[in-house]
Coordinates of C-alpha atoms and ligand atoms in Angstrom, one line a residue:
X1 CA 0.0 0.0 0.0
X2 CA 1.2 3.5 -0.8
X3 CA 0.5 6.7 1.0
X4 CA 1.5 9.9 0.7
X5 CA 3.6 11.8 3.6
X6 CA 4.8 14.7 3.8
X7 CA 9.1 14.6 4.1
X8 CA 10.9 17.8 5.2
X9 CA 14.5 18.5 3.4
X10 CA 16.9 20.9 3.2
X11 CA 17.8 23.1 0.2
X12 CA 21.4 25.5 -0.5
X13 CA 20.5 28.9 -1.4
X14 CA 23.5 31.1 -3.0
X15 CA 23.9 34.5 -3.5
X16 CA 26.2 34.4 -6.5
X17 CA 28.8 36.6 -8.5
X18 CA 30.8 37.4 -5.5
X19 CA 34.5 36.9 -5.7
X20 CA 36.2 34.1 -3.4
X21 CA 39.3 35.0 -1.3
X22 CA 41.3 32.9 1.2
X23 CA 42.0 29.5 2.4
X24 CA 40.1 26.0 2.5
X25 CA 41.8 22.6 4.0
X26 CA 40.7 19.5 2.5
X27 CA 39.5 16.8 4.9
X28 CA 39.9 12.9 4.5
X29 CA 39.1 11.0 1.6
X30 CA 35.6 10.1 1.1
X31 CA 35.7 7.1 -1.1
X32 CA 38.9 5.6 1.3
X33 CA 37.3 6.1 4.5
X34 CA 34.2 4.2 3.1
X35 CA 36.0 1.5 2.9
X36 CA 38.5 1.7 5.7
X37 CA 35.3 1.3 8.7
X38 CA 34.6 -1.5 6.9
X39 CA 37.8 -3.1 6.9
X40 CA 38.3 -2.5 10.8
X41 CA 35.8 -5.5 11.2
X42 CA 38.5 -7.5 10.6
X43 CA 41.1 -6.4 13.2
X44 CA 40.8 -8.6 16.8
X45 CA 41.3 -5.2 18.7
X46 CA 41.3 -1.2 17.9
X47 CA 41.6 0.6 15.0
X48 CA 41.8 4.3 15.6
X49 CA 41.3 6.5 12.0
X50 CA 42.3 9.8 11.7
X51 CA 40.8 12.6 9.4
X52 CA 37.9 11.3 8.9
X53 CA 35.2 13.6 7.0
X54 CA 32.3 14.6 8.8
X55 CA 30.4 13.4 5.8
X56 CA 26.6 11.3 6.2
X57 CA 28.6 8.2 4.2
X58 CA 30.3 8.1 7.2
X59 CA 27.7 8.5 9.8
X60 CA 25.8 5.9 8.1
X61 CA 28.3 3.7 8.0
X62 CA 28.6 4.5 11.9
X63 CA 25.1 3.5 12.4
X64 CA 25.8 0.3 10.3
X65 CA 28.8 -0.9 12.5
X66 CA 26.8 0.1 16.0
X67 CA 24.4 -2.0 15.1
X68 CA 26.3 -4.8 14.3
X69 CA 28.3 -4.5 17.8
X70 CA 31.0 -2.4 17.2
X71 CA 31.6 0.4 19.6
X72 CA 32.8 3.8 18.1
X73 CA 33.5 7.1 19.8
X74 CA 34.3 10.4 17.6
X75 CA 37.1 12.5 19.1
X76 CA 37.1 15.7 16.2
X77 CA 38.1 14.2 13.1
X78 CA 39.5 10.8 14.8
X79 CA 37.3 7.7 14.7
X80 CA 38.1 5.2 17.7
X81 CA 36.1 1.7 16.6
X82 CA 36.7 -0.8 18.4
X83 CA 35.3 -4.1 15.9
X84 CA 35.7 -7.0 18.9
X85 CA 31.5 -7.4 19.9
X86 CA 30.7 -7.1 16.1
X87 CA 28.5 -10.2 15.5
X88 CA 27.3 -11.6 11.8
X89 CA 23.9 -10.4 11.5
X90 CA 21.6 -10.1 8.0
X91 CA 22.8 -6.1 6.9
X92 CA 19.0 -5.6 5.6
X93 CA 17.7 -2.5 3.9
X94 CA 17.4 1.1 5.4
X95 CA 21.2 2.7 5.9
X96 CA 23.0 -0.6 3.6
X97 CA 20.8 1.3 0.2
X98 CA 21.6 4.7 1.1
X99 CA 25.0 4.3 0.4
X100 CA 27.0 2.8 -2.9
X101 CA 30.0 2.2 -1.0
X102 CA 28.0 -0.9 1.7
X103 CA 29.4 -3.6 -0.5
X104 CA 33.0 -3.7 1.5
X105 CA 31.0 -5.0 3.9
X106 CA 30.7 -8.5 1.6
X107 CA 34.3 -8.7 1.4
X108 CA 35.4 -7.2 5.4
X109 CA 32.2 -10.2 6.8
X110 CA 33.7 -12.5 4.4
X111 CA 37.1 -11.7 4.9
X112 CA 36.4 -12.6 9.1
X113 CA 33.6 -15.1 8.8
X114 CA 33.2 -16.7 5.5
X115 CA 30.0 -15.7 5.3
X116 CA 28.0 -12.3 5.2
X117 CA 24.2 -11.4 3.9
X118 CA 24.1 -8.0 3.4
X119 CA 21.0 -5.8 1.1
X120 CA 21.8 -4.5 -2.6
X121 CA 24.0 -1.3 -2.1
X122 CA 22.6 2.1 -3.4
X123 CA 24.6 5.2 -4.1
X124 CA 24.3 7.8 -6.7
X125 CA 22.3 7.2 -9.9
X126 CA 24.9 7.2 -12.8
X127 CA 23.0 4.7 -14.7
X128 CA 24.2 0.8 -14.6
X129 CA 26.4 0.1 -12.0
X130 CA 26.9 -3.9 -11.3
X131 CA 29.1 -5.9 -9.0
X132 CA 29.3 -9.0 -11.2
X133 CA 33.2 -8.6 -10.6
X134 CA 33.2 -8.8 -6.8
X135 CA 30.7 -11.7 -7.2
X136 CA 33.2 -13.4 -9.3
X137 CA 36.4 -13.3 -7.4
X138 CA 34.5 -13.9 -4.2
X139 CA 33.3 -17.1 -5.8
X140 CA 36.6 -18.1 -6.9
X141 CA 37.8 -18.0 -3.5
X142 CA 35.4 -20.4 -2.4
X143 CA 31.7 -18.2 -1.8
X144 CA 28.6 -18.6 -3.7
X145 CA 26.0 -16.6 -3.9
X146 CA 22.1 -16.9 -3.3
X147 CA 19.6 -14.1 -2.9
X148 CA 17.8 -14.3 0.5
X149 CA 14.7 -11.6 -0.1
X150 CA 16.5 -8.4 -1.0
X151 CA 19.3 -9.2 0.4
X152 CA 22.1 -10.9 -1.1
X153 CA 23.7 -14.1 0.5
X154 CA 27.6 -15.3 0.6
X155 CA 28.9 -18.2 1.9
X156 CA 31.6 -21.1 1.9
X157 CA 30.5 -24.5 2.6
X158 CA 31.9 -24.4 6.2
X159 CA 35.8 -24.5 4.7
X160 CA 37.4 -21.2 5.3
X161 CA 38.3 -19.2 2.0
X162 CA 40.8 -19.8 -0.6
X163 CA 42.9 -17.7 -2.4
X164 CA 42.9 -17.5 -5.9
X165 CA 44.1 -15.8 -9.1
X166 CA 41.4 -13.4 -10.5
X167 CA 41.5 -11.6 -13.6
X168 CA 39.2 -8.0 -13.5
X169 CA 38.1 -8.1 -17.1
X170 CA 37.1 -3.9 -16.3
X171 CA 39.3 -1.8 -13.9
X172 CA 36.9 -1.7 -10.8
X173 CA 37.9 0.2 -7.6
X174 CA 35.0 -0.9 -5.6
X175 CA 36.0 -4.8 -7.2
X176 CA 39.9 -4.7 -5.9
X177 CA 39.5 -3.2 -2.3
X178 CA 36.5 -6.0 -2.1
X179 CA 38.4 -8.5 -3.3
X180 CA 41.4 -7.7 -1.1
X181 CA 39.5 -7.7 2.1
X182 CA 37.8 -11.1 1.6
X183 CA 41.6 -12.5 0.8
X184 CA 43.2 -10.6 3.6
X185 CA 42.8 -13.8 6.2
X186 CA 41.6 -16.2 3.9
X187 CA 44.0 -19.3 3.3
X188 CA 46.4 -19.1 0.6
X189 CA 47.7 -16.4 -2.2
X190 CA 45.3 -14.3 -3.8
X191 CA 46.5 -12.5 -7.1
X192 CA 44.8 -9.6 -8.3
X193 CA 45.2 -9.1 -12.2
X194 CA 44.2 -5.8 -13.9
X195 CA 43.7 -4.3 -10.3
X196 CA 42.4 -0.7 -10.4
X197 CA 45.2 1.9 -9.0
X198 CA 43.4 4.7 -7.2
X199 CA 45.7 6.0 -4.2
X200 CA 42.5 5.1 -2.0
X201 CA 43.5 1.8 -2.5
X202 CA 46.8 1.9 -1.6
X203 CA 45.0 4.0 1.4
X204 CA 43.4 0.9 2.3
X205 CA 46.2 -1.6 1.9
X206 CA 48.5 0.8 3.8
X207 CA 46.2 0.4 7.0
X208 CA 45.4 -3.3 6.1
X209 CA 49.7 -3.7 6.3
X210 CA 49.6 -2.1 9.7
X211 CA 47.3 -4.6 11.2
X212 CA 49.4 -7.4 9.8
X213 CA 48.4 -7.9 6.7
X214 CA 50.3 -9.1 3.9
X215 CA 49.8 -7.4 0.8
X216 CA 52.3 -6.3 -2.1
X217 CA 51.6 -3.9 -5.3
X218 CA 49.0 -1.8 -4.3
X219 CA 49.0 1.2 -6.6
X220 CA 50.3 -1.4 -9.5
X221 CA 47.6 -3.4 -11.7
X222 CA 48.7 -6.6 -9.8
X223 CA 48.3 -6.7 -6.5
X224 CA 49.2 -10.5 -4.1
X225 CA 47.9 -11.1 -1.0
X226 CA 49.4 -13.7 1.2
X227 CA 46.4 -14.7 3.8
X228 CA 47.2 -14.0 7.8
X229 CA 45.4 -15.7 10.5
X230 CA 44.8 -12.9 12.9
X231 CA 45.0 -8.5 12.2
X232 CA 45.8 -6.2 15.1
X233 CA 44.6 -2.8 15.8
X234 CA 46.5 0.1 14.7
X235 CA 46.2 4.0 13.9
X236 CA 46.0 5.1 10.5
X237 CA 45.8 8.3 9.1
X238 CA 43.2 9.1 6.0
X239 CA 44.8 10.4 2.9
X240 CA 43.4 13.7 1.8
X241 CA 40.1 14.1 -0.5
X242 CA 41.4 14.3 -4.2
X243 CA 37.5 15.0 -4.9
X244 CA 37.0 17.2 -2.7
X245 CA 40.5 19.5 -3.4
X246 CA 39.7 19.4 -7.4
X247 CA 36.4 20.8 -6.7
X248 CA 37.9 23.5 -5.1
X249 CA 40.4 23.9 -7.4
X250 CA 37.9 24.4 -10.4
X251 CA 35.7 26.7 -8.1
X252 CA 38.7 28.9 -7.3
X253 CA 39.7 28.9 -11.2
X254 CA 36.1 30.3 -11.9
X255 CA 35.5 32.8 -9.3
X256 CA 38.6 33.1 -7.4
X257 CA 40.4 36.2 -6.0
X258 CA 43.2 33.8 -4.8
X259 CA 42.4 31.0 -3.3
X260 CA 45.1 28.8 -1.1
X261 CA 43.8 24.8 -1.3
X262 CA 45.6 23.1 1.7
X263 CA 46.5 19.4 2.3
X264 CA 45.9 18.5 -1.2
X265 CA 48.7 15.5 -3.1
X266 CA 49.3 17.0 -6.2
X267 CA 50.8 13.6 -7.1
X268 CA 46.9 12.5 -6.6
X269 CA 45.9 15.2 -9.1
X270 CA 48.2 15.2 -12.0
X271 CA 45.9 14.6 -15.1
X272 CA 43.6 16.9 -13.6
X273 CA 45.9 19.8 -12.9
X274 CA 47.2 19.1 -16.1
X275 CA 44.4 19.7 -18.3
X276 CA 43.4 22.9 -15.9
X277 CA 46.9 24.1 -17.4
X278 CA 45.9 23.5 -20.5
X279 CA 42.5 25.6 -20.1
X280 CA 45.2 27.8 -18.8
X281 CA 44.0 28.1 -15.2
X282 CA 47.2 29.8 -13.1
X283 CA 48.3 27.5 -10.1
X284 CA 51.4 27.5 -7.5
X285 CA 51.8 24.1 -6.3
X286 CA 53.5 23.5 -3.1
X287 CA 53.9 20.0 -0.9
X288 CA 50.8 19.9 0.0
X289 CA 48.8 22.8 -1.0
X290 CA 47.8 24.6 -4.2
X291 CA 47.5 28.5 -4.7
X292 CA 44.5 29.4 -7.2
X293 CA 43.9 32.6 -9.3
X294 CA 40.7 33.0 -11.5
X295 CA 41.8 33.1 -15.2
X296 CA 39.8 35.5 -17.8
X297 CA 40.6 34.2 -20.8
X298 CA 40.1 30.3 -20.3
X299 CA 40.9 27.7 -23.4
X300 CA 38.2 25.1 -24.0
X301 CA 39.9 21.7 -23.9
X302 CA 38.8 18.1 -24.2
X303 CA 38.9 15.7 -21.4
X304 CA 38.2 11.8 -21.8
X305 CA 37.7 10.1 -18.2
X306 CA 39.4 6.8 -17.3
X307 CA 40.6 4.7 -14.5
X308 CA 43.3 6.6 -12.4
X309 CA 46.1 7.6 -13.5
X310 CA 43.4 9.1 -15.8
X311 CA 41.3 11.6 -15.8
X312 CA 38.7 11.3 -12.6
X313 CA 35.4 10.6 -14.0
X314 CA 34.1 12.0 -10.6
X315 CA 35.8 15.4 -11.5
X316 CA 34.1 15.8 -15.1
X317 CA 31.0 17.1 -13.4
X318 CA 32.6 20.2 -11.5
X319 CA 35.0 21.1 -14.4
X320 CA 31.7 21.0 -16.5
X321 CA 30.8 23.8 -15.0
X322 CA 34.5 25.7 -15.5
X323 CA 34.1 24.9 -19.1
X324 CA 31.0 27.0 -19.3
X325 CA 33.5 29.7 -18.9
X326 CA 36.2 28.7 -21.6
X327 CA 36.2 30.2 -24.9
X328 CA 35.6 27.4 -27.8
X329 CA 34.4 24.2 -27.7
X330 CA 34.6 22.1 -24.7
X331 CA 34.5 18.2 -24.9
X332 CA 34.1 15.9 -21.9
X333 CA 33.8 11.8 -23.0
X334 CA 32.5 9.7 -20.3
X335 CA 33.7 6.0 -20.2
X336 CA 33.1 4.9 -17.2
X337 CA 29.7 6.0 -17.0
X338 CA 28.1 6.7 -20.3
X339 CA 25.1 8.1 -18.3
X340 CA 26.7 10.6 -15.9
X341 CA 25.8 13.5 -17.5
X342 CA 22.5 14.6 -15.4
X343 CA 24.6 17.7 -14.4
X344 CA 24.5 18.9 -17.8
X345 CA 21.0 19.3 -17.9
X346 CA 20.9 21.5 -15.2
X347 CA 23.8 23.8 -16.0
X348 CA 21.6 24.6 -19.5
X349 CA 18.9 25.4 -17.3
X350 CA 20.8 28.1 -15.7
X351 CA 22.2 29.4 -19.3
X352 CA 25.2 27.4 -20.6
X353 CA 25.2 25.9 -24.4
X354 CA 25.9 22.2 -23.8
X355 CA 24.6 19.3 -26.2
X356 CA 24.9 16.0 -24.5
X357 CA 24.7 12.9 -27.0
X358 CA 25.7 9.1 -25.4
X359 CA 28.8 9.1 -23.4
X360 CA 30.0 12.8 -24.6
X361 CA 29.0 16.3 -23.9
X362 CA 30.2 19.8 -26.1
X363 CA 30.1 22.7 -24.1
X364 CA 30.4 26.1 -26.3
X365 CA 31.8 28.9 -24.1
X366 CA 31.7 31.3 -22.6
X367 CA 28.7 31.5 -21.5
X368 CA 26.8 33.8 -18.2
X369 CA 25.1 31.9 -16.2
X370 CA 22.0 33.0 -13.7
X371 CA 20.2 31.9 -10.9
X372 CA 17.4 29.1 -10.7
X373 CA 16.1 26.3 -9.1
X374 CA 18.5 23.3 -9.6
X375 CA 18.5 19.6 -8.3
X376 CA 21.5 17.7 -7.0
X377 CA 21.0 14.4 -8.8
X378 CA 23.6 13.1 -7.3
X379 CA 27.0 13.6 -5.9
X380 CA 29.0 15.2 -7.9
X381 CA 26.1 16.7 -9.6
X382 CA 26.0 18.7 -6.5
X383 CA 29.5 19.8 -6.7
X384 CA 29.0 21.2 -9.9
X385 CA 26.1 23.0 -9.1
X386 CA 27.6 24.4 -6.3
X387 CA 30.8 26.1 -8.4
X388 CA 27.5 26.9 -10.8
X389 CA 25.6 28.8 -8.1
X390 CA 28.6 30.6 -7.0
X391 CA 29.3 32.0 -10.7
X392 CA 25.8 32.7 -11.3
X393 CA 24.3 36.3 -11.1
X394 CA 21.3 35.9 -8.8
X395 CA 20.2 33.5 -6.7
X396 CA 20.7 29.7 -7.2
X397 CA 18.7 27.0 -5.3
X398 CA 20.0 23.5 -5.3
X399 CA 17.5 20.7 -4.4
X400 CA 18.8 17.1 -2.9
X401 CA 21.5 18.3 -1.2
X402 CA 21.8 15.3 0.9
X403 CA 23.5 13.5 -2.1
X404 CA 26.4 16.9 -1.6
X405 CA 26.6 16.0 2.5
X406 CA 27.3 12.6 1.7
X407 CA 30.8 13.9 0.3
X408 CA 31.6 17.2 1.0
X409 CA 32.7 18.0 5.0
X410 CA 31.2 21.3 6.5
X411 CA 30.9 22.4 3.0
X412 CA 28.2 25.7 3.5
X413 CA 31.2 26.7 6.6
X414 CA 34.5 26.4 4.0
X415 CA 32.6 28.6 1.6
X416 CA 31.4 30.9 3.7
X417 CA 35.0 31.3 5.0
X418 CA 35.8 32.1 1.6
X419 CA 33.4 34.9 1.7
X420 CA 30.5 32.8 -0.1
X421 CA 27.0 34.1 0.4
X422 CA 25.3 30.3 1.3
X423 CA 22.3 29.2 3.5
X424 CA 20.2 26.8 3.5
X425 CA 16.4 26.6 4.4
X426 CA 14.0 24.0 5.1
X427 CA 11.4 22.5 2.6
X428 CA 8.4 20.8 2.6
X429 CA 7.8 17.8 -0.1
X430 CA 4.7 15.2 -1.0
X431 CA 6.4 12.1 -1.2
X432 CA 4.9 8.3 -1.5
X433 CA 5.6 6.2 0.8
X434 CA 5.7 2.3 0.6
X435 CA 4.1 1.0 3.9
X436 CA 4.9 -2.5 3.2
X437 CA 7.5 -3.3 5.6
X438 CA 10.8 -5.3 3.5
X439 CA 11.5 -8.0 5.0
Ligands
UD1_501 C1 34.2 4.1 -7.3 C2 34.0 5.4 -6.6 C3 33.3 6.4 -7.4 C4 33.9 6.5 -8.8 C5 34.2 5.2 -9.4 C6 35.0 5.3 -10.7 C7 33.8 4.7 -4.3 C8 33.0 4.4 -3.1 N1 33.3 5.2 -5.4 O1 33.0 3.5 -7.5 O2 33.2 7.7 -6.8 O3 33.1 7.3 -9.6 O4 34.9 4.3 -8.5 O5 36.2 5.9 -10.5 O6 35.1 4.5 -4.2 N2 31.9 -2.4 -13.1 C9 31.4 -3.6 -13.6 N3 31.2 -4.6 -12.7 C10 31.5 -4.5 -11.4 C11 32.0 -3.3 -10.9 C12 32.2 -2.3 -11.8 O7 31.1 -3.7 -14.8 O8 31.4 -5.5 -10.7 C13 32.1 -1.2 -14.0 C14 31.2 0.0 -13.6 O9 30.0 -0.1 -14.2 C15 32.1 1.1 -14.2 C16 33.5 0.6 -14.0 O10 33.4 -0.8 -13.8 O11 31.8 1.3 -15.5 C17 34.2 1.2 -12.8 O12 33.5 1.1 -11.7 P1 34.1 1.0 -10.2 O13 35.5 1.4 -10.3 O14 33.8 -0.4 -9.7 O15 33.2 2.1 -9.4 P2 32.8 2.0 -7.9 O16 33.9 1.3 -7.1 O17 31.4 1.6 -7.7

C-alpha cells in the first residue's frame, strides 16, 4: 500500500557573483574512508582513523557498524572503533541502500567469517552500475552466492576461503578493495590481475599492512595477498580528498580572487591539474597545498575520463561547470559512465550551451550563467552546481543536497570562509511512501 507523507529537506540557497578570497583545507578521503570502517571488522582489537570527513557516508556507516556490535566514539576528526563485539547479522535495507559504497561489507564479513548477507548497495544514480566482478572473485575463493529476499547471500561451505588468481576483465575500484578484504585472512595467495590503482586503494592496503596484513603492489595493476590468520589494531591516518580538493580547485579557477587549497597530493591530481593548465587556469603548487587565481581568458579543452592515472570521471561534473566559462568548444567523454551526465542538464537550465549525445558532452563557451532552481541528482552533480551557483548572477537553489553531504565536510562553513554568500532553508515535499514493511 502507498500513502503519501509529507518529508521535510533541506535546500542551499546562494547568492552568487561574488568573488572568493582565502584559504580552504581538504578533509579525508571520502571514497577511502568508506571502505577503511569497513575493513576494521577485521582487526581482533582497535583501529583508531584519523581525518575522517564529517560526511553522512560516514555517519551511516557509523550506524551500520553500532548495530552490528562495534563500539565507536568520535574524538574531532579521529574515529576510535573498536570491531571485537561485532557479530554476523543479515545487513538488511534502510542505511546498507543509502550508500554505494555498503558492498565492503561482503568482502570485510567474508574476509572474518566466510559468510555475510548483506542488502543491494545504493549510491548515486549514474545509470548501470553492477558488482558482477566482486561476485566473481568472491566465488573463486570459495563463496557462492544466493539471494535471501532483498538481500544478497555469501557463503563457503563451512571450509574457510581460498585464495585464488582473478582476472578484472574492467578496472573496478569498488572490485579490488573487495576482493582484497575477503583475501586478507583467507588461506592461501590471492592474485589480483588488472587491479584498479586509485591512491584510495593503496590507502586501504597501507592500513590493512599495519594490522598485519600481507599485501604487495597496491598502486600497481597486480596486487598479491598472502592470507594471515589474525589482524591487530592500529592507527592510520586518512589520505586527503582528491575529490574534494579538485572541486575546489575548479571553483577557485572560476570565481577566485586567490584562493590557497591546503592538504591537497598533487601527485593524486596530476591529469587533472594538467588539463586545468591547458585551459590555462594559473596555479602555484606546493607540498601539500595549491595557490589558485581566477583566469579571464580560459581555453576550452577536451577531457576523456578513465581509470586513475586518468582523468577522474568523478571530477568531469565540477569542471563541466568551469568549461562554461572557456572560450571554444569544450568536450568531456565519459567512459566509465556513459550516463553521468545529469549535471548537464541543469547547468543549461541556468544558461550554458551544452549538447549532450551518449557518453559525450560539447560545451560552447563562454557563456553567463543565472540563478534558478536546480536539483543535485547526485554527488557530484551537486559539486557542480555548487561552483554553478557561486558564478551565477542571482540567486541559485540547489535541491537534494543530501547527495552533496554525503561527500563534501562542513561544505556551506569552507565557503562561507571564503566569503560565499550560502544558507540553506528547510522545505516541505509530497512524497509516496511504501508501507509494506521489506523484510
Ligand atoms: C568508485 C568510486 C566512485 C567513482 C568510481 C570510478 C567509491 C566508493 N566510489 O565507484 O566515486 O566514480 O569508482 O572511479 O570508491 N563495473 C562492472 N562490474 C563490477 C564493478 C564495476 O562492470 O562488478 C564497472 C562499472 O559499471 C564502471 C567501472 O566498472 O563502468 C568502474 O566502476 P568501479 O571502479 O567499480 O566504481 P565504484 O567502485 O562503484
Amino acid at each position: 500500500m502507498k500513502e503519501l507523507i509529507i518529508i521535510k529537506m533541506k535546500k542551499i540557497v546562494i547568492n552568487g557573483g561574488r568573488p572568493l578570497k582565502g584559504e580552504v583545507t581538504i578533509s579525508g578521503a571520502k571514497n577511502s574512508v568508506v571502505a577503511l570502517i569497513p575493513a576494521t571488522i577485521l582487526a581482533d582489537d582497535i583501529v583508531t582513523l584519523d581525518g575522517v570527513p564529517d560526511i553522512s557516508d560516514v555517519a551511516s556507516l557509523i550506524e551500520i557498524m553500532t548495530i552490528m556490535g562495534a563500539k565507536i566514539e568520535r574524538k574531532e576528526d579521529s574515529l576510535i572503533i573498536d570491531p571485537r563485539g561485532v557479530k554476523n547479522m543479515p545487513m538488511p535495507f534502510g542505511k546498507i541502500n543509502s550508500l554505494r559504497a555498503s558492498y565492503y561489507f561482503y568482502g570485510s564479513l567474508l574476509g572474518r567469517y566466510g559468510q555475510a548477507t548483506v542488502g543491494l548497495p545504493g549510491g548515486c544514480d549514474l545509470g548501470p552500475r553492477p558488482i558482477d566482478l566482486h561476485l566473481k572473485a568472491f566465488e573463486a575463493m570459495g563463496a557462492a552466492m544466493t539471494m535471501d529476499g532483498s538481500s544478497m547471500k555469501l557463503a563457503t561451505d563451512g571450509k574457510p576461503l581460498q585464495g585464488a588468481n582473478i582476472y578484472m576483465d574492467t578496472v573496478s575500484v569498488g572490485a579490488t578493495i573487495n576482493t582484497i578484504l575477503a583475501a586478507v585472512k583467507a588461506e592461501g595467495r590471492t592474485v589480483i590481475e588488472n587491479a584498479a590503482r586509485e591512491p584510495e586503494i593503496i590507502d586501504v592496503v597501507t592500513l590493512l599492512n599495519n594490522m598485519g596484513a600481507h599485501i604487495r603492489g597496491a598502486g600497481t595493476d597486480i596486487i598479491i595477498i598472502d592470507g594471515v590468520p589474525h589482524l591487530h589494531g592500529t592507527r592510520h591516518q586518512v589520505i586527503p580528498d582528491r575529490i574534494e580538493a579538485g572541486t575546489y580547485i575548479a571553483l577557485a579557477a572560476a570565481i577566485g580572487e586567490g584562493i590557497q587549497i591546503n592538504n591537497v597530493l598533487y601527485e593524486h591530481l596530476e591529469s587533472y591539474i594538467a588539463k586545468l593548465e591547458e585551459m590555462g587556469v594559473r596555479m602555484t603548487i606546493s607540498e601539500d597545498s595549491i595557490f589558485v587565481e581566477k583566469q579571464t581568458d580560459l581555453k576550452a579543452i577536451q577531457i576523456k575520463t578513465s581509470p586513475y592515472p586518468g582523468f577522474a570521471t568523478d571530477l568531469q561534473q565540477p569542471l563541466t561547470t568551469l568549461m562554461t566559462q572557456a572560450y571554444g568548444e569544450s568536450k568531456v567523454v565519459e567512459t566509465i559512465y556513459i550516463e553521468r551526465f545529469k549535471h548537464c542538464g541543469e547547468l543549461q537550465r541556468m544558461g550554458a550551451n551544452i549538447e549532450v549525445s551518449t557518453g559525450s558532452a560539447s560545451i560552447k563557451g563562454p557563456s553567463s550563467l543565472f540563478g534558478t532552481k536546480v536539483v543535485a541528482t547526485d554527488l557530484r552533480c551537486g559539486a557542480a552546481m555548487l561552483v554553478a551557483g557561486l558564478l551565477a548572477e542571482g540567486i541559485t537553489e540547489i535541491h537534494d543536497v543530501y547527495h552533496i553531504d554525503r561527500g563534501y565536510a562542513e561544505i556551506d562553513q569552507k565557503l562561507k570562509n571564503l566569503g560565499a554568500v550560502i544558507w540553506r532553508e528547510t522545505i516541505e515535499r509530497l512524497q509516496r511512501y511504501n508501507n509494506i514493511k521489506e523484510k
